[in-house]
Amino acid sequence: MLAILCASISIQAQDDKFLWLEEVDGKEALQFVENQNKATLDKLSTEKNYKSIYDKSLEISNSSERIIYPTITGAYVYNFWKDKDHVRGIWRRCLLANYTKSDLNWETLLDLDAMSAKDDVKWVYKGSNGLYPKYDRFLISLSKGGGDAIVIREFDVNKREFISDGFMIDESKGSASYVDENTLIVSSNFGEGTMTSSGYPNQVKLWKRGTLLKDSKPIFEGQLTDVGTWGGVYRDGSKSYTIIGRRMTTFTGNNYVWSNGKAVKLDIPEDCDISSILNNQLLIQLKSDWKANNTTYKSGSLISLNVSDLIKGQKTIQVVLVPDEFSSISEINSTKNKLLVNVLTNVTNQLYIYSFADGKWSRQKVQAPELGTVSVISCSELTDQYFFKFENFITPSTLYFADAGKNTFKAYKSMPAYFDASKYEVKQFKAKSKDGTMIPYFMVSAKNIKHDGNNPTLIYGYGGFEISLQPFYSATFGYAWLDHGGVLIQ
């Protein structure tokens, strides 16, 4: 049977007249691309408005206008920035109080271009995490050339320099987080037999300051056939939890809490996602139905479990949110006291603030603009302040500064509007698919449009990998299509 199948595949491959396109850098493939580009350009360049549309689109594409997106850490916002003068980028910070007043007194902490020239290494910034609650020290992750393997070095932000006798981890796939000022939880390449067949760490250790990494204390070891094992720290106010995540596959794994000198396995589903810990509640999102305490919790639900009870082997469960057939949870974040849940309903976002009191969850809706995409940009661990972004087809990306405790927000910064959006409107409809499923879609058009079937219409869609194509602002769509009588369907 196998021989027949292989023979069939071989015959089909030989009969494929376009097999030469598989060689993406081949002479025939490149010539084909060049021919198609020429045919397209020859056709478009004869259009009456081609030159003006081309010039305007080029201006939009070359615009240097950008929103400086913040990461709130302590009293500061941090930002990694690239431009023509900082090709590899700079890591910098500004006082949050000044940032919100647009008084951008940026302090450059690390210049990757200067560092790369000095070390003769093409350093790529891969992120940082700070030491709670002062955030005067950070673990900086750097990659040599942009690969997955990273070097981790401890950095003093007040002195703006790496700490010569601080924590330093050689190049490896892995991670490290502060447990306290003098302790890290580390997953890395510790030598032979410590990396899985997938190329990720298999062991997690606690490393004390002043000792060698090779002498650090092993606290967990997975299987070599796993995807990998990592450690991390979840904060709940002043309390912290050292968490170990063992991934047997890409989508399944076990989670442990390091408690009283041992790794305690959490009795939660292998395929759930841990979101955060807030008010002694472990927030998890279910990827399949889960039966616990004689109750079945539906796939897609967001539930919380009392952490103290869970460590003791008991399950005290509260339901936070159960999405309906047209909804799903797109992201979950937390401030000091509040939970932010971003719900995708009919392909548009609705942001909710959840509070936990008297053993139950309650919620308030954030009255953000409608029929668009909302993304939480950054949250404070020390306050209930956060930033979120909104955009839709006729509204440029806008950054908002918000307070989850008061449920207030105000616009901070918007991208330029390259076309007059007041002439257009966004409407949403549903179409019935062949199997009867109602599929939501958007129509963007002039407000005074005549529905006579004569309007040029661009239909754009995508589906796959559990990714929903959400509303987005495109200046070129607006100027080149809507402003010339077009209708956009997505």
Short mmCIF file of C-alpha atoms in Angstrom, two decimals:
data_model
loop_
_atom_site.label_atom_id
_atom_site.label_comp_id
_atom_site.label_asym_id
_atom_site.label_seq_id
_atom_site.Cartn_x
_atom_site.Cartn_y
_atom_site.Cartn_z
CA MET A 1 0.00 0.00 0.00
CA LEU A 2 2.85 2.40 0.90
CA ALA A 3 4.63 1.72 -2.41
CA ILE A 4 1.46 2.47 -4.39
CA LEU A 5 0.98 5.76 -2.48
CA CYS A 6 4.59 6.83 -3.09
CA ALA A 7 4.30 5.98 -6.78
CA SER A 8 1.11 8.07 -7.02
CA ILE A 9 2.82 11.06 -5.40
CA SER A 10 5.81 10.71 -7.73
CA ILE A 11 3.60 10.69 -10.83
CA GLN A 12 1.69 13.78 -9.62
CA ALA A 13 4.96 15.63 -9.01
CA GLN A 14 6.22 14.80 -12.51
CA ASP A 15 2.97 16.05 -14.03
CA ASP A 16 3.14 19.39 -12.19
CA LYS A 17 3.86 21.98 -14.90
CA PHE A 18 4.72 24.61 -12.29
CA LEU A 19 7.14 22.60 -10.18
CA TRP A 20 9.89 25.08 -11.16
CA LEU A 21 8.17 27.70 -8.99
CA GLU A 22 9.23 25.70 -5.90
CA GLU A 23 12.79 26.90 -6.52
CA VAL A 24 12.12 30.42 -5.26
CA ASP A 25 15.57 31.75 -6.21
CA GLY A 26 15.69 29.88 -9.52
CA LYS A 27 16.14 31.74 -12.82
CA GLU A 28 12.71 30.73 -14.18
CA ALA A 29 10.88 31.65 -10.97
CA LEU A 30 12.54 35.07 -10.75
CA GLN A 31 11.82 35.77 -14.42
CA PHE A 32 8.18 34.80 -13.85
CA VAL A 33 7.92 37.30 -10.98
CA GLU A 34 9.53 40.01 -13.09
CA ASN A 35 7.08 39.36 -15.93
CA GLN A 36 4.07 39.53 -13.61
CA ASN A 37 5.33 42.75 -12.03
CA LYS A 38 5.81 44.30 -15.47
CA ALA A 39 2.33 43.26 -16.63
CA THR A 40 0.81 44.72 -13.48
CA LEU A 41 2.75 47.98 -13.74
CA ASP A 42 1.93 48.35 -17.45
CA LYS A 43 -1.78 47.99 -16.67
CA LEU A 44 -1.90 50.23 -13.59
CA SER A 45 0.26 53.02 -15.03
CA THR A 46 -2.32 53.68 -17.75
CA GLU A 47 -4.98 54.55 -15.16
CA LYS A 48 -5.90 58.24 -15.03
CA ASN A 49 -5.04 58.75 -11.34
CA TYR A 50 -2.05 56.41 -11.21
CA LYS A 51 0.66 59.05 -10.67
CA SER A 52 -1.15 60.95 -7.93
CA ILE A 53 -2.11 57.72 -6.12
CA TYR A 54 1.45 56.40 -6.43
CA ASP A 55 3.01 59.62 -5.10
CA LYS A 56 0.61 59.84 -2.17
CA SER A 57 1.01 56.14 -1.31
CA LEU A 58 4.79 56.55 -1.38
CA GLU A 59 4.53 59.56 0.94
CA ILE A 60 2.39 57.55 3.36
CA SER A 61 4.74 54.56 3.26
CA ASN A 62 7.79 56.74 3.86
CA SER A 63 6.24 58.70 6.71
CA SER A 64 8.33 58.74 9.89
CA GLU A 65 5.25 59.35 12.06
CA ARG A 66 5.05 56.71 14.81
CA ILE A 67 3.50 56.30 18.23
CA ILE A 68 6.05 55.70 20.98
CA TYR A 69 4.48 52.72 22.74
CA PRO A 70 5.31 52.48 26.47
CA THR A 71 6.01 49.60 28.83
CA ILE A 72 5.10 50.62 32.37
CA THR A 73 7.67 49.45 34.91
CA GLY A 74 7.62 51.06 38.34
CA ALA A 75 7.65 54.85 38.10
CA TYR A 76 8.91 54.78 34.51
CA VAL A 77 7.85 53.81 31.03
CA TYR A 78 10.45 51.92 29.03
CA ASN A 79 10.71 51.85 25.26
CA PHE A 80 12.91 50.15 22.68
CA TRP A 81 13.34 52.45 19.70
CA LYS A 82 14.73 52.08 16.17
CA ASP A 83 15.12 54.73 13.47
CA LYS A 84 17.62 55.75 10.77
CA ASP A 85 20.03 56.96 13.43
CA HIS A 86 19.58 53.88 15.64
CA VAL A 87 19.49 50.93 13.28
CA ARG A 88 20.00 48.28 15.96
CA GLY A 89 18.03 50.34 18.49
CA ILE A 90 18.22 52.04 21.86
CA TRP A 91 16.61 50.98 25.13
CA ARG A 92 15.43 54.03 27.02
CA ARG A 93 13.14 55.22 29.79
CA CYS A 94 11.07 58.23 30.77
CA LEU A 95 9.19 59.04 33.97
CA LEU A 96 5.57 57.91 33.63
CA ALA A 97 4.40 61.22 35.09
CA ASN A 98 6.27 63.08 32.34
CA TYR A 99 5.28 60.69 29.56
CA THR A 100 1.57 61.20 30.23
CA LYS A 101 2.12 64.96 29.89
CA SER A 102 4.04 64.46 26.63
CA ASP A 103 7.15 65.77 28.37
CA LEU A 104 9.39 63.10 26.86
CA ASN A 105 12.61 63.39 28.86
CA TRP A 106 14.06 60.15 27.48
CA GLU A 107 17.11 58.71 29.16
CA THR A 108 19.06 56.31 26.94
CA LEU A 109 20.07 53.26 28.94
CA LEU A 110 21.56 50.97 26.31
CA ASP A 111 22.70 51.79 22.77
CA LEU A 112 22.76 48.58 20.73
CA ASP A 113 24.56 50.21 17.79
CA ALA A 114 27.41 51.44 20.01
CA MET A 115 27.56 48.14 21.86
CA SER A 116 27.64 46.14 18.60
CA ALA A 117 30.48 48.29 17.23
CA LYS A 118 32.47 47.94 20.45
CA ASP A 119 32.01 44.14 20.71
CA ASP A 120 32.06 43.46 16.95
CA VAL A 121 28.82 41.51 17.44
CA LYS A 122 25.47 42.24 15.77
CA TRP A 123 23.54 42.42 19.02
CA VAL A 124 19.73 42.18 18.86
CA TYR A 125 17.61 43.25 21.84
CA LYS A 126 15.34 40.41 23.00
CA GLY A 127 13.65 41.96 26.02
CA SER A 128 14.20 42.61 29.71
CA ASN A 129 12.62 41.98 33.10
CA GLY A 130 13.20 44.02 36.23
CA LEU A 131 13.69 43.44 39.93
CA TYR A 132 10.47 44.19 41.86
CA PRO A 133 9.68 46.62 43.45
CA LYS A 134 12.48 49.18 42.83
CA TYR A 135 13.26 48.03 39.28
CA ASP A 136 16.81 49.34 39.62
CA ARG A 137 18.24 46.15 38.12
CA PHE A 138 17.18 44.30 34.99
CA LEU A 139 18.02 41.06 33.26
CA ILE A 140 18.70 41.98 29.63
CA SER A 141 18.31 39.32 26.92
CA LEU A 142 20.50 39.77 23.85
CA SER A 143 20.84 37.68 20.72
CA LYS A 144 23.86 37.44 18.46
CA GLY A 145 22.36 38.25 15.08
CA GLY A 146 18.71 37.64 15.96
CA GLY A 147 18.60 33.88 16.63
CA ASP A 148 16.55 32.17 19.35
CA ALA A 149 19.57 31.58 21.59
CA ILE A 150 20.21 34.49 23.96
CA VAL A 151 22.83 35.87 26.30
CA ILE A 152 21.42 37.19 29.59
CA ARG A 153 23.27 39.92 31.49
CA GLU A 154 22.37 41.93 34.59
CA PHE A 155 22.08 45.68 34.10
CA ASP A 156 22.03 48.62 36.55
CA VAL A 157 19.63 51.23 35.11
CA ASN A 158 20.72 53.99 37.47
CA LYS A 159 24.39 53.62 36.50
CA ARG A 160 23.41 52.70 32.92
CA GLU A 161 25.86 49.84 32.75
CA PHE A 162 26.10 46.09 32.95
CA ILE A 163 27.06 44.85 36.42
CA SER A 164 30.58 43.43 36.13
CA ASP A 165 30.10 40.84 38.89
CA GLY A 166 26.35 40.44 38.30
CA PHE A 167 24.36 37.55 36.90
CA MET A 168 25.56 36.43 33.47
CA ILE A 169 24.26 33.48 31.43
CA ASP A 170 26.08 32.31 28.30
CA GLU A 171 24.33 31.93 24.95
CA SER A 172 21.51 29.40 25.07
CA LYS A 173 17.83 29.01 24.41
CA GLY A 174 16.14 29.58 27.75
CA SER A 175 15.08 32.23 30.24
CA ALA A 176 15.79 33.75 33.65
CA SER A 177 13.71 35.74 36.14
CA TYR A 178 14.33 37.33 39.52
CA VAL A 179 12.94 35.38 42.47
CA ASP A 180 14.45 38.02 44.74
CA GLU A 181 17.43 40.37 44.66
CA ASN A 182 19.93 37.55 45.07
CA THR A 183 18.16 34.60 43.41
CA LEU A 184 17.25 33.74 39.82
CA ILE A 185 15.12 30.94 38.43
CA VAL A 186 16.96 29.78 35.32
CA SER A 187 16.29 27.45 32.41
CA SER A 188 19.30 27.12 30.15
CA ASN A 189 21.83 24.77 28.61
CA PHE A 190 23.58 23.41 31.70
CA GLY A 191 25.63 20.88 29.75
CA GLU A 192 25.22 17.44 28.27
CA GLY A 193 21.74 15.96 28.67
CA THR A 194 20.07 19.22 29.73
CA MET A 195 18.46 20.15 26.39
CA THR A 196 15.48 18.39 24.83
CA SER A 197 15.39 16.85 21.37
CA SER A 198 13.51 20.02 20.32
CA GLY A 199 16.53 22.12 21.35
CA TYR A 200 15.05 23.77 24.46
CA PRO A 201 16.02 23.54 28.15
CA ASN A 202 15.11 20.41 30.06
CA GLN A 203 16.07 21.60 33.54
CA VAL A 204 15.18 24.47 35.85
CA LYS A 205 17.51 25.69 38.60
CA LEU A 206 17.67 28.31 41.37
CA TRP A 207 20.87 30.34 41.12
CA LYS A 208 22.20 32.31 44.10
CA ARG A 209 24.24 35.47 43.63
CA GLY A 210 27.95 34.98 44.19
CA THR A 211 27.93 31.32 43.16
CA LEU A 212 28.69 29.67 39.83
CA LEU A 213 25.79 28.76 37.53
CA LYS A 214 27.06 25.18 37.31
CA ASP A 215 26.65 24.92 41.08
CA SER A 216 23.06 26.23 41.11
CA LYS A 217 20.31 24.14 42.71
CA PRO A 218 18.27 21.88 40.38
CA ILE A 219 14.57 22.05 41.24
CA PHE A 220 12.95 20.34 38.25
CA GLU A 221 13.81 18.14 35.28
CA GLY A 222 11.51 17.14 32.42
CA GLN A 223 11.95 14.49 29.77
CA LEU A 224 14.36 14.77 26.85
CA THR A 225 11.44 14.05 24.51
CA ASP A 226 9.50 17.10 25.79
CA VAL A 227 9.40 20.39 23.91
CA GLY A 228 11.01 22.05 26.92
CA THR A 229 10.80 23.21 30.53
CA TRP A 230 10.92 26.81 31.75
CA GLY A 231 10.70 28.69 35.02
CA GLY A 232 9.18 32.05 35.83
CA VAL A 233 7.72 34.27 38.53
CA TYR A 234 4.12 35.45 38.83
CA ARG A 235 3.43 38.43 41.07
CA ASP A 236 0.26 39.06 43.09
CA GLY A 237 0.93 42.39 44.71
CA SER A 238 3.79 41.96 47.20
CA LYS A 239 3.49 38.16 47.03
CA SER A 240 5.24 36.14 44.35
CA TYR A 241 4.93 32.59 43.05
CA THR A 242 7.78 30.68 41.43
CA ILE A 243 6.22 28.70 38.59
CA ILE A 244 7.65 25.87 36.51
CA GLY A 245 6.09 25.02 33.16
CA ARG A 246 6.87 21.69 31.52
CA ARG A 247 5.66 21.48 27.90
CA MET A 248 5.32 17.89 26.73
CA THR A 249 3.98 19.12 23.39
CA THR A 250 3.40 22.52 21.80
CA PHE A 251 -0.16 22.63 23.15
CA THR A 252 0.00 20.56 26.37
CA GLY A 253 2.00 20.71 29.55
CA ASN A 254 2.13 20.50 33.33
CA ASN A 255 2.57 23.41 35.72
CA TYR A 256 4.19 23.40 39.15
CA VAL A 257 4.65 25.85 42.04
CA TRP A 258 7.93 25.77 43.94
CA SER A 259 6.66 25.70 47.53
CA ASN A 260 8.42 24.71 50.75
CA GLY A 261 11.38 23.29 48.91
CA LYS A 262 9.50 21.13 46.41
CA ALA A 263 7.73 21.38 43.06
CA VAL A 264 3.99 20.99 43.66
CA LYS A 265 2.04 19.98 40.56
CA LEU A 266 -1.09 22.04 39.94
CA ASP A 267 -4.19 19.95 39.25
CA ILE A 268 -5.34 21.88 36.19
CA PRO A 269 -5.86 20.76 32.57
CA GLU A 270 -2.73 20.07 30.52
CA ASP A 271 -4.01 22.15 27.62
CA CYS A 272 -5.12 25.26 29.55
CA ASP A 273 -3.37 28.63 29.44
CA ILE A 274 -2.32 30.33 32.69
CA SER A 275 -3.01 34.05 32.41
CA SER A 276 -2.05 35.60 35.75
CA ILE A 277 -2.45 35.46 39.51
CA LEU A 278 -4.56 38.19 41.09
CA ASN A 279 -6.07 38.44 44.60
CA ASN A 280 -5.01 34.84 45.34
CA GLN A 281 -6.81 33.68 42.20
CA LEU A 282 -5.05 31.70 39.46
CA LEU A 283 -6.62 32.70 36.14
CA ILE A 284 -6.71 29.99 33.48
CA GLN A 285 -8.36 29.80 30.08
CA LEU A 286 -9.74 26.40 29.09
CA LYS A 287 -8.98 24.94 25.67
CA SER A 288 -11.28 21.95 26.18
CA ASP A 289 -14.15 20.99 28.49
CA TRP A 290 -12.96 20.29 32.05
CA LYS A 291 -14.84 18.36 34.71
CA ALA A 292 -13.96 19.36 38.25
CA ASN A 293 -15.90 19.20 41.51
CA ASN A 294 -18.78 17.46 39.64
CA THR A 295 -19.12 20.46 37.32
CA THR A 296 -18.15 20.66 33.65
CA TYR A 297 -16.53 23.93 32.65
CA LYS A 298 -16.80 24.67 28.93
CA SER A 299 -13.95 25.05 26.49
CA GLY A 300 -13.01 28.70 25.98
CA SER A 301 -14.08 29.71 29.49
CA LEU A 302 -12.00 31.86 31.78
CA ILE A 303 -12.05 30.54 35.33
CA SER A 304 -10.11 31.22 38.52
CA LEU A 305 -8.89 28.92 41.27
CA ASN A 306 -7.92 29.84 44.82
CA VAL A 307 -4.12 29.49 44.72
CA SER A 308 -3.68 28.62 48.40
CA ASP A 309 -6.24 25.81 48.11
CA LEU A 310 -4.79 24.59 44.81
CA ILE A 311 -1.32 24.17 46.28
CA LYS A 312 -2.91 22.01 49.00
CA GLY A 313 -4.60 19.86 46.36
CA GLN A 314 -8.06 21.42 46.64
CA LYS A 315 -10.00 23.17 43.89
CA THR A 316 -12.08 26.25 44.77
CA ILE A 317 -13.30 27.50 41.39
CA GLN A 318 -15.02 30.67 40.23
CA VAL A 319 -16.26 31.33 36.70
CA VAL A 320 -15.05 34.63 35.28
CA LEU A 321 -16.39 34.49 31.71
CA VAL A 322 -18.01 31.97 29.37
CA PRO A 323 -17.92 33.27 25.76
CA ASP A 324 -20.90 32.63 23.47
CA GLU A 325 -20.80 31.19 19.94
CA PHE A 326 -19.81 34.55 18.42
CA SER A 327 -17.22 35.47 21.08
CA SER A 328 -13.76 34.47 22.23
CA ILE A 329 -11.16 35.85 24.62
CA SER A 330 -8.37 37.61 22.72
CA GLU A 331 -6.14 38.71 25.61
CA ILE A 332 -5.97 38.84 29.40
CA ASN A 333 -3.92 41.35 31.43
CA SER A 334 -3.84 42.56 35.01
CA THR A 335 -3.03 45.75 36.88
CA LYS A 336 -2.33 45.86 40.60
CA ASN A 337 -5.94 45.17 41.58
CA LYS A 338 -7.94 44.61 38.39
CA LEU A 339 -8.21 42.04 35.64
CA LEU A 340 -8.52 43.28 32.05
CA VAL A 341 -10.25 40.87 29.68
CA ASN A 342 -10.40 41.69 25.99
CA VAL A 343 -13.29 39.88 24.32
CA LEU A 344 -13.58 39.45 20.57
CA THR A 345 -17.29 39.55 19.67
CA ASN A 346 -18.27 39.41 16.01
CA VAL A 347 -14.67 40.29 15.11
CA THR A 348 -14.64 43.50 17.19
CA ASN A 349 -13.07 44.00 20.59
CA GLN A 350 -14.84 44.81 23.82
CA LEU A 351 -12.66 45.48 26.86
CA TYR A 352 -13.89 44.65 30.38
CA ILE A 353 -12.52 45.39 33.85
CA TYR A 354 -13.04 42.55 36.34
CA SER A 355 -12.93 42.92 40.12
CA PHE A 356 -12.75 40.12 42.70
CA ALA A 357 -14.56 40.70 45.99
CA ASP A 358 -16.44 38.50 48.47
CA GLY A 359 -15.38 35.41 46.56
CA LYS A 360 -16.92 36.47 43.24
CA TRP A 361 -16.02 38.30 40.05
CA SER A 362 -17.89 41.35 38.74
CA ARG A 363 -17.22 43.41 35.64
CA GLN A 364 -17.51 46.83 34.04
CA LYS A 365 -17.22 47.57 30.35
CA VAL A 366 -14.64 50.06 29.13
CA GLN A 367 -16.57 52.39 26.82
CA ALA A 368 -13.90 52.38 24.13
CA PRO A 369 -14.82 53.30 20.53
CA GLU A 370 -16.81 50.60 18.74
CA LEU A 371 -16.45 48.52 15.57
CA GLY A 372 -12.70 48.35 15.87
CA THR A 373 -9.67 46.62 17.31
CA VAL A 374 -8.64 47.22 20.91
CA SER A 375 -5.23 46.08 22.17
CA VAL A 376 -3.90 46.47 25.71
CA ILE A 377 -0.37 47.85 25.36
CA SER A 378 0.95 47.87 28.93
CA CYS A 379 -0.25 47.60 32.54
CA SER A 380 1.26 48.79 35.80
CA GLU A 381 2.02 46.28 38.57
CA LEU A 382 2.07 49.03 41.18
CA THR A 383 -1.14 50.90 40.25
CA ASP A 384 -4.29 50.31 38.18
CA GLN A 385 -3.04 52.46 35.30
CA TYR A 386 -2.68 51.00 31.82
CA PHE A 387 -2.51 51.91 28.12
CA PHE A 388 -4.62 50.56 25.29
CA LYS A 389 -4.77 51.17 21.54
CA PHE A 390 -7.78 51.48 19.24
CA GLU A 391 -8.11 51.54 15.45
CA ASN A 392 -10.64 50.71 12.78
CA PHE A 393 -11.01 51.20 9.05
CA ILE A 394 -11.47 54.98 9.25
CA THR A 395 -9.82 55.74 12.61
CA PRO A 396 -6.00 55.87 12.80
CA SER A 397 -4.22 54.00 15.60
CA THR A 398 -4.81 55.92 18.83
CA LEU A 399 -3.10 55.30 22.17
CA TYR A 400 -5.20 55.82 25.31
CA PHE A 401 -4.06 56.25 28.92
CA ALA A 402 -6.50 54.59 31.30
CA ASP A 403 -7.22 53.82 34.95
CA ALA A 404 -8.89 50.47 35.66
CA GLY A 405 -9.76 51.46 39.23
CA LYS A 406 -11.81 54.45 38.07
CA ASN A 407 -12.75 53.01 34.65
CA THR A 408 -11.61 56.19 32.91
CA PHE A 409 -9.44 56.83 29.86
CA LYS A 410 -8.28 59.64 27.63
CA ALA A 411 -6.62 59.80 24.23
CA TYR A 412 -2.87 60.27 24.46
CA LYS A 413 -1.56 60.14 20.88
CA SER A 414 -2.94 59.34 17.41
CA MET A 415 -1.36 58.58 14.09
CA PRO A 416 -2.06 61.10 11.30
CA ALA A 417 -5.26 60.76 9.26
CA TYR A 418 -4.30 60.70 5.59
CA PHE A 419 -7.85 60.93 4.27
CA ASP A 420 -11.08 62.63 5.34
CA ALA A 421 -12.89 59.90 7.27
CA SER A 422 -15.98 62.05 7.91
CA LYS A 423 -17.29 61.08 4.45
CA TYR A 424 -17.31 57.36 5.27
CA GLU A 425 -19.01 54.94 7.59
CA VAL A 426 -18.39 51.41 8.86
CA LYS A 427 -21.27 48.96 9.02
CA GLN A 428 -21.34 45.32 10.01
CA PHE A 429 -23.51 42.59 8.53
CA LYS A 430 -23.68 38.79 8.59
CA ALA A 431 -23.72 36.39 5.68
CA LYS A 432 -24.96 32.81 5.88
CA SER A 433 -22.37 30.25 4.81
CA LYS A 434 -23.14 27.02 2.97
CA ASP A 435 -23.47 25.11 6.25
CA GLY A 436 -25.69 27.78 7.79
CA THR A 437 -23.04 29.49 9.92
CA MET A 438 -23.55 33.24 10.18
CA ILE A 439 -20.30 34.98 9.23
CA PRO A 440 -19.83 38.63 10.30
CA TYR A 441 -18.28 41.06 7.83
CA PHE A 442 -17.69 44.79 7.52
CA MET A 443 -18.60 47.23 4.78
CA VAL A 444 -16.71 50.51 4.54
CA SER A 445 -18.21 53.01 2.12
CA ALA A 446 -19.32 56.58 1.55
CA LYS A 447 -22.25 57.62 3.74
CA ASN A 448 -24.36 58.59 0.71
CA ILE A 449 -23.60 55.48 -1.34
CA LYS A 450 -26.25 54.20 -3.76
CA HIS A 451 -26.79 50.49 -3.37
CA ASP A 452 -27.28 49.82 -7.07
CA GLY A 453 -24.58 47.21 -7.67
CA ASN A 454 -22.36 49.61 -9.63
CA ASN A 455 -19.82 50.43 -6.91
CA PRO A 456 -16.29 49.01 -7.40
CA THR A 457 -15.78 46.69 -4.42
CA LEU A 458 -12.66 45.21 -2.92
CA ILE A 459 -13.37 42.03 -0.94
CA TYR A 460 -10.57 41.08 1.43
CA GLY A 461 -10.47 38.16 3.83
CA TYR A 462 -8.27 35.63 5.59
CA GLY A 463 -8.81 32.54 7.71
CA GLY A 464 -6.41 30.13 9.36
CA PHE A 465 -4.37 29.31 12.47
CA GLU A 466 -7.20 30.56 14.72
CA ILE A 467 -6.40 34.10 13.54
CA SER A 468 -9.30 36.49 12.98
CA LEU A 469 -8.82 39.33 10.52
CA GLN A 470 -9.87 42.34 12.59
CA PRO A 471 -10.54 45.96 11.60
CA PHE A 472 -7.39 47.94 10.85
CA TYR A 473 -6.56 51.42 9.60
CA SER A 474 -4.91 51.63 6.20
CA ALA A 475 -4.20 55.11 4.91
CA THR A 476 -3.53 53.76 1.41
CA PHE A 477 -6.87 51.91 1.33
CA GLY A 478 -8.57 55.14 2.30
CA TYR A 479 -6.77 57.44 -0.10
CA ALA A 480 -6.31 55.08 -3.06
CA TRP A 481 -9.62 53.22 -2.85
CA LEU A 482 -12.33 54.89 -0.74
CA ASP A 483 -11.49 58.39 -2.00
CA HIS A 484 -11.93 57.14 -5.58
CA GLY A 485 -15.41 55.72 -5.05
CA GLY A 486 -14.46 52.24 -3.92
CA VAL A 487 -16.14 50.06 -1.28
CA LEU A 488 -14.17 47.80 1.08
CA ILE A 489 -15.64 44.51 2.30
CA GLN A 490 -13.78 42.51 4.96
#
